[in-house]
Coordinates of C-alpha atoms (C1' of nucleotides) in Angstrom, one line a residue:
Chain P
M1 CA 30.4 22.5 17.5
S2 CA 29.5 21.3 14.0
S3 CA 29.2 17.8 12.7
D4 CA 32.1 16.1 11.0
I5 CA 29.8 15.2 8.1
P6 CA 28.9 18.4 6.2
G7 CA 25.6 17.1 4.7
F8 CA 24.5 16.0 8.1
E9 CA 23.3 19.4 9.1
L10 CA 20.2 19.5 6.9
P11 CA 18.5 16.4 8.3
L12 CA 19.6 17.2 11.8
R13 CA 18.1 20.7 11.7
L14 CA 14.9 19.3 10.4
L15 CA 14.7 16.8 13.2
L16 CA 15.6 19.5 15.8
G17 CA 13.1 21.8 14.3
F18 CA 10.4 19.2 14.7
R19 CA 11.5 18.3 18.2
V20 CA 11.6 22.0 19.4
L21 CA 8.0 22.4 18.2
I22 CA 6.7 19.2 19.6
D23 CA 8.4 19.6 22.9
E24 CA 7.0 23.1 23.4
L25 CA 3.6 21.9 22.3
H26 CA 3.5 19.2 25.0
A27 CA 4.9 21.4 27.6
E28 CA 2.1 23.9 27.0
L29 CA -0.5 21.1 26.6
G30 CA 0.6 19.9 30.0
R31 CA 0.0 23.4 31.5
Q32 CA -3.5 23.5 29.8
G33 CA -4.9 20.3 31.3
H34 CA -3.5 17.6 29.1
P35 CA -0.4 16.3 30.9
D36 CA -0.8 12.7 29.7
M37 CA -0.9 13.5 26.1
R38 CA 2.1 12.1 24.1
P39 CA 3.4 13.1 20.7
T40 CA 2.0 10.0 19.2
H41 CA -1.5 10.8 20.5
G42 CA -1.9 14.0 18.4
F43 CA -1.1 12.1 15.2
V44 CA -3.5 9.3 16.0
M45 CA -6.3 11.5 17.1
Q46 CA -6.0 13.7 14.1
A47 CA -6.2 10.5 11.9
I48 CA -9.4 9.7 13.8
G49 CA -10.6 13.2 13.3
R50 CA -14.2 13.8 13.8
G51 CA -15.3 10.9 11.7
S52 CA -15.4 7.2 12.6
T53 CA -12.6 4.8 12.3
T54 CA -11.5 1.4 13.3
A55 CA -8.2 0.0 14.4
V56 CA -7.6 -1.6 11.0
D57 CA -8.4 1.6 9.2
L58 CA -6.3 3.6 11.5
G59 CA -3.4 1.3 11.2
R60 CA -3.6 1.6 7.4
T61 CA -3.8 5.4 7.6
L62 CA -0.8 5.6 9.9
G63 CA 1.2 2.9 8.3
V64 CA 1.5 0.6 11.3
S65 CA 0.0 -2.8 12.0
K66 CA -3.6 -3.1 13.2
Q67 CA -2.3 -4.4 16.5
A68 CA -0.2 -1.4 17.1
A69 CA -3.1 0.9 16.2
G70 CA -5.2 -1.2 18.6
K71 CA -2.7 -0.8 21.4
T72 CA -2.6 3.0 20.9
I73 CA -6.4 3.1 20.9
D74 CA -6.4 1.2 24.2
V75 CA -4.2 3.9 25.7
L76 CA -6.3 6.7 24.3
E77 CA -9.4 5.2 25.6
R78 CA -8.0 4.6 29.0
I79 CA -7.0 8.2 29.4
G80 CA -10.3 9.5 28.0
Y81 CA -9.5 10.8 24.6
V82 CA -11.4 8.4 22.5
E83 CA -14.4 5.9 22.9
R84 CA -15.2 2.7 21.1
T85 CA -18.7 1.7 20.0
V86 CA -19.7 -1.3 18.1
D87 CA -20.8 -0.8 14.5
P88 CA -24.5 -1.9 14.1
H89 CA -23.9 -2.8 10.5
D90 CA -20.9 -5.0 11.2
T91 CA -20.5 -6.4 14.7
R92 CA -16.9 -7.3 14.1
R93 CA -16.0 -3.6 13.8
K94 CA -15.5 -1.2 16.7
I95 CA -15.8 2.4 15.8
V96 CA -13.5 4.8 17.4
R97 CA -14.6 8.4 18.1
L98 CA -13.0 11.4 19.8
T99 CA -14.5 12.3 23.2
P100 CA -15.1 16.0 23.9
Y101 CA -11.9 15.9 25.9
G102 CA -10.0 14.5 22.9
V103 CA -11.5 17.3 20.7
D104 CA -10.4 19.9 23.3
A105 CA -6.8 18.5 23.1
L106 CA -6.8 18.8 19.4
V107 CA -8.2 22.3 19.4
R108 CA -5.7 23.4 22.0
S109 CA -2.9 21.8 20.0
G110 CA -4.0 23.8 17.0
H111 CA -3.9 27.1 19.0
I112 CA -0.5 26.2 20.5
F113 CA 1.0 25.4 17.1
E114 CA -0.3 28.6 15.7
T115 CA 1.4 30.5 18.5
L116 CA 4.7 28.7 17.9
R117 CA 4.4 29.3 14.2
E118 CA 4.0 33.0 15.0
R119 CA 7.0 33.0 17.2
W120 CA 9.1 31.6 14.3
A121 CA 7.5 34.1 12.0
G122 CA 8.6 36.9 14.4
E123 CA 12.2 35.6 14.2
L124 CA 12.4 34.6 10.6
G125 CA 9.6 36.6 8.9
E126 CA 6.4 35.2 7.9
E127 CA 7.4 34.7 4.3
R128 CA 10.4 32.6 5.4
V129 CA 8.2 30.3 7.3
Q130 CA 5.8 30.0 4.4
A131 CA 8.7 29.4 2.1
M132 CA 10.0 26.6 4.3
V133 CA 6.7 24.8 4.4
A134 CA 6.3 25.3 0.7
D135 CA 9.8 24.0 -0.1
L136 CA 9.4 21.0 2.2
R137 CA 6.1 20.2 0.5
K138 CA 7.9 19.8 -2.7
V139 CA 10.4 17.2 -1.3
T140 CA 8.1 15.2 1.0
P141 CA 5.3 12.7 0.3
P142 CA 2.0 14.5 -0.5
D143 CA -0.2 12.6 1.9
L144 CA 0.6 13.7 5.5
F145 CA 0.2 10.4 7.1
R146 CA 1.7 8.3 4.3
L147 CA 5.4 7.4 4.3
D148 CA 6.2 3.9 3.0
T149 CA 8.7 3.2 5.8
P150 CA 7.0 0.7 8.0
G151 CA 7.1 1.9 11.6
W152 CA 8.1 5.6 10.8
F153 CA 5.4 6.5 13.1
G154 CA 7.4 5.3 16.0
T155 CA 9.6 8.3 15.5
L156 CA 7.6 10.4 17.9
Chain M
M1 CA -6.0 14.0 3.5
S2 CA -5.1 17.3 5.0
S3 CA -4.8 18.0 8.7
D4 CA -7.7 19.5 10.6
I5 CA -5.2 21.5 12.6
P6 CA -3.7 24.2 10.4
G7 CA -0.5 24.8 12.4
F8 CA 0.2 21.1 12.2
E9 CA 1.7 21.2 8.8
L10 CA 5.0 22.9 9.8
P11 CA 6.1 20.3 12.4
L12 CA 4.8 17.5 10.2
R13 CA 6.7 18.7 7.1
L14 CA 9.9 19.0 9.2
L15 CA 9.5 15.4 10.4
L16 CA 8.8 14.1 7.0
G17 CA 11.7 16.0 5.5
F18 CA 13.9 14.3 8.1
R19 CA 12.5 10.9 7.6
V20 CA 12.7 11.2 3.7
L21 CA 16.5 11.9 4.0
I22 CA 17.2 9.3 6.6
D23 CA 15.2 6.7 4.8
E24 CA 17.0 7.3 1.6
L25 CA 20.4 7.4 3.4
H26 CA 19.9 4.0 4.9
A27 CA 18.5 2.5 1.7
E28 CA 21.7 3.6 0.0
L29 CA 24.0 2.6 2.8
G30 CA 22.4 -0.9 2.6
R31 CA 23.4 -1.0 -1.1
Q32 CA 26.9 0.2 -0.2
G33 CA 27.7 -2.6 2.1
H34 CA 26.2 -1.2 5.4
P35 CA 22.9 -3.1 5.6
D36 CA 22.8 -3.3 9.4
M37 CA 23.4 0.3 10.1
R38 CA 20.4 2.0 11.9
P39 CA 19.6 5.7 12.0
T40 CA 20.8 5.8 15.7
H41 CA 24.1 4.5 14.8
G42 CA 25.1 7.4 12.6
F43 CA 24.4 9.8 15.5
V44 CA 26.3 7.7 18.0
M45 CA 29.4 7.1 15.6
Q46 CA 29.5 10.8 14.9
A47 CA 29.6 11.6 18.6
I48 CA 32.4 9.1 19.0
G49 CA 34.2 10.5 16.0
R50 CA 34.1 13.9 17.6
G51 CA 35.8 12.6 20.8
S52 CA 33.2 11.1 23.0
T53 CA 35.3 8.2 24.1
T54 CA 33.5 6.3 27.0
A55 CA 30.0 5.3 27.6
V56 CA 29.5 8.0 30.2
D57 CA 30.9 10.6 28.0
L58 CA 28.8 9.4 25.1
G59 CA 25.7 9.4 27.2
R60 CA 26.4 12.9 28.3
T61 CA 27.0 14.1 24.8
L62 CA 23.8 12.5 23.4
G63 CA 21.7 13.3 26.4
V64 CA 20.8 9.7 27.3
S65 CA 21.8 7.6 30.3
K66 CA 25.2 6.0 30.5
Q67 CA 23.3 2.6 30.4
A68 CA 21.5 3.4 27.2
A69 CA 24.8 4.6 25.7
G70 CA 26.5 1.4 26.8
K71 CA 23.8 -0.8 25.2
T72 CA 24.2 1.1 21.9
I73 CA 28.0 0.6 22.1
D74 CA 27.5 -3.1 22.7
V75 CA 25.4 -3.3 19.4
L76 CA 28.0 -1.2 17.5
E77 CA 30.7 -3.4 18.8
R78 CA 29.0 -6.6 17.8
I79 CA 28.5 -5.4 14.3
G80 CA 31.9 -4.2 13.9
Y81 CA 31.6 -0.4 13.8
V82 CA 33.5 0.3 17.1
E83 CA 36.0 -1.3 19.4
R84 CA 36.6 -0.9 23.1
T85 CA 40.0 -0.8 24.7
V86 CA 40.9 -0.3 28.3
D87 CA 42.4 3.1 29.3
P88 CA 45.8 2.5 30.6
H89 CA 45.6 5.6 32.8
D90 CA 42.3 4.7 34.4
T91 CA 41.3 1.0 34.4
R92 CA 37.8 1.8 35.1
R93 CA 37.3 3.4 31.7
K94 CA 36.9 1.7 28.4
I95 CA 37.8 3.8 25.4
V96 CA 35.5 3.4 22.4
R97 CA 37.0 4.0 19.0
L98 CA 35.7 3.7 15.4
T99 CA 37.0 0.8 13.4
P100 CA 37.9 1.4 9.8
Y101 CA 34.6 -0.2 8.9
G102 CA 32.9 2.4 11.1
V103 CA 34.8 5.2 9.5
D104 CA 33.8 3.9 6.1
A105 CA 30.1 4.1 7.1
L106 CA 30.5 7.7 8.2
V107 CA 32.4 8.8 5.1
R108 CA 29.8 7.1 2.9
S109 CA 27.0 8.7 4.9
G110 CA 28.6 12.1 4.2
H111 CA 28.7 11.4 0.5
I112 CA 25.1 10.2 0.4
F113 CA 23.8 13.2 2.3
E114 CA 25.7 15.5 -0.1
T115 CA 24.0 13.7 -3.0
L116 CA 20.5 14.0 -1.4
R117 CA 21.1 17.7 -0.6
E118 CA 22.1 18.2 -4.2
R119 CA 18.9 16.5 -5.3
W120 CA 16.9 19.0 -3.0
A121 CA 18.9 21.9 -4.5
G122 CA 18.0 20.7 -8.0
E123 CA 14.4 20.9 -7.1
L124 CA 14.3 24.0 -4.9
G125 CA 17.4 25.8 -5.8
E126 CA 20.6 25.9 -3.8
E127 CA 19.8 29.2 -2.2
R128 CA 16.5 27.8 -0.8
V129 CA 18.2 24.9 0.8
Q130 CA 20.8 27.2 2.3
A131 CA 18.0 29.5 3.5
M132 CA 16.2 26.6 5.1
V133 CA 19.2 25.4 7.1
A134 CA 20.0 29.0 8.0
D135 CA 16.5 29.7 9.2
L136 CA 16.3 26.4 11.2
R137 CA 19.6 27.2 12.8
K138 CA 18.0 30.4 14.2
V139 CA 15.1 28.5 15.9
T140 CA 16.9 25.3 17.1
P141 CA 19.5 24.8 19.8
P142 CA 23.1 25.6 18.8
D143 CA 24.8 22.5 19.8
L144 CA 23.8 19.7 17.4
F145 CA 23.6 16.9 20.0
R146 CA 22.1 19.0 22.9
L147 CA 18.4 19.0 23.3
D148 CA 17.2 19.2 26.9
T149 CA 14.4 16.7 26.3
P150 CA 15.5 13.5 27.9
G151 CA 15.3 10.7 25.4
W152 CA 14.9 12.9 22.4
F153 CA 17.5 10.7 20.9
G154 CA 15.0 7.8 20.7
T155 CA 13.3 9.7 17.9
L156 CA 15.3 8.0 15.2
Chain Q
dT1 C1' -28.6 -22.3 1.1
dC2 C1' -24.4 -23.7 2.3
dT3 C1' -19.7 -23.3 2.2
dA4 C1' -15.4 -21.0 1.4
dT5 C1' -12.8 -17.1 2.0
dA6 C1' -11.8 -12.5 3.6
dT7 C1' -11.8 -9.3 7.4
dA8 C1' -11.9 -7.1 12.5
dG9 C1' -10.2 -7.5 16.7
dT10 C1' -7.4 -9.7 20.4
dG11 C1' -3.6 -12.1 22.8
dA12 C1' 1.1 -13.7 23.1
dA13 C1' 5.8 -13.6 22.4
dC14 C1' 9.3 -10.8 21.0
dC15 C1' 12.4 -6.7 19.8
dA16 C1' 14.6 -2.0 20.2
dG17 C1' 15.9 1.6 22.7
dG18 C1' 15.1 4.0 26.3
dT19 C1' 14.5 4.4 31.9
dT20 C1' 15.9 3.8 37.1
dG21 C1' 18.1 1.4 40.9
dT22 C1' 21.9 -1.2 42.5
dC23 C1' 26.4 -3.1 42.8
dT24 C1' 31.6 -3.4 42.2
dA25 C1' 36.0 -1.7 41.1
dT26 C1' 38.9 2.0 40.7
dC27 C1' 40.3 6.7 41.1
dG28 C1' 41.8 10.7 43.6
dT29 C1' 41.6 13.9 47.3
dG30 C1' 41.7 15.7 52.3
Chain Z
dC1 C1' 44.8 5.9 54.0
dA2 C1' 40.0 6.3 54.2
dC3 C1' 36.2 8.1 52.0
dG4 C1' 33.5 10.2 48.3
dA5 C1' 33.0 10.3 43.3
dT6 C1' 33.2 8.0 39.0
dA7 C1' 33.0 4.1 35.3
dG8 C1' 30.9 0.3 33.9
dA9 C1' 27.7 -3.6 34.2
dC10 C1' 23.4 -6.1 35.4
dA11 C1' 18.5 -6.4 36.3
dA12 C1' 13.8 -5.1 36.1
dC13 C1' 10.9 -2.3 33.8
dC14 C1' 8.4 0.9 30.2
dT15 C1' 6.7 2.2 25.5
dG16 C1' 5.6 1.4 21.0
dG17 C1' 6.5 -1.2 17.5
dT18 C1' 6.6 -6.2 15.2
dT19 C1' 4.8 -11.2 13.8
dC20 C1' 2.0 -15.2 14.4
dA21 C1' -2.1 -17.4 15.7
dC22 C1' -6.7 -17.4 16.9
dT23 C1' -12.0 -16.3 17.1
dA24 C1' -16.0 -14.3 15.4
dT25 C1' -18.4 -12.4 11.8
dA26 C1' -19.4 -10.9 7.0
dT27 C1' -19.9 -11.9 2.3
dA28 C1' -19.5 -14.0 -2.3
dG29 C1' -20.2 -18.1 -5.1
dA30 C1' -21.6 -23.0 -6.4

DNA sequence: TCTATATAGTGAACCAGGTTGTCTATCGTG
DNA sequence: CACGATAGACAACCTGGTTCACTATATAGA
């Protein structure tokens, strides 16, 4: 059952591909002790990385308002993935850091994604997966977290 | 700023590819007389065009609740893309049909997607675009509108 | 040094697009 | 013809965004 709009298949397959990977990631993360992690969280935690960030900084990186970033940090803090400390050099700022539990989620995500990628490579061939990523790199913005559509991040 | 998680690039590129196409589609649709059309609407209208005729039916096709489908139909009706008529054979049912304005939006979407696909083919080569779609078809669900994740549709 | 401006974080009100639960009207079958 | 299934609508709620408004702090300039 194909679409009535021929050109529609390309964007749809890209979306479905993304969804398939993300859904399987979170199903597996749930089994590995991270049942509360949502797709958004992975992106945010990656943006936080091992370094220190603030809500404003994070919002800028992800392309959302500082308030939205702040809300997400609230959630992440509540479920134990990040912690906030006051910046001694600027008492307005609150520095966000990953907790060990947060780092664990990120490390496991990496392993799961590798496994999924290997599964795709098994079906398509490793060179096809590499080609797909290489091709997409040519037609998408260079900076992973930058897309000038406000709120694009909500697509998770 | 590259990701700390190596396997993360594949899903992210898929998402970015989708977003790039959808964003350009809607920018161009806005210029062509459809400024109020949202990414969701294209999916819903396509489902309607393919024969999903009531809210319940539409919800089933899209994998969302009948209430969610009903809300979306309300919006689409208000901005003139669809119209509801009562089914003479079953007065409980309200049959949803595309208006000419709705058909126009769908036709224009098709042309714009074709143009965008050609742009990609110009950068990557037509055979690479074909290969990408073919590969993705192998690793994603066969039915375009079926993904067993409830609410996946909200990813637009 | 003091003042003006910029910045960090927070709260509130709002929106979109989902969810579940409940209710009514109608259909269709045993 | 009664009863179970179905279609639609309404309400309350959730999540993850938005903007506006505010406080507290930092910093640059007269």
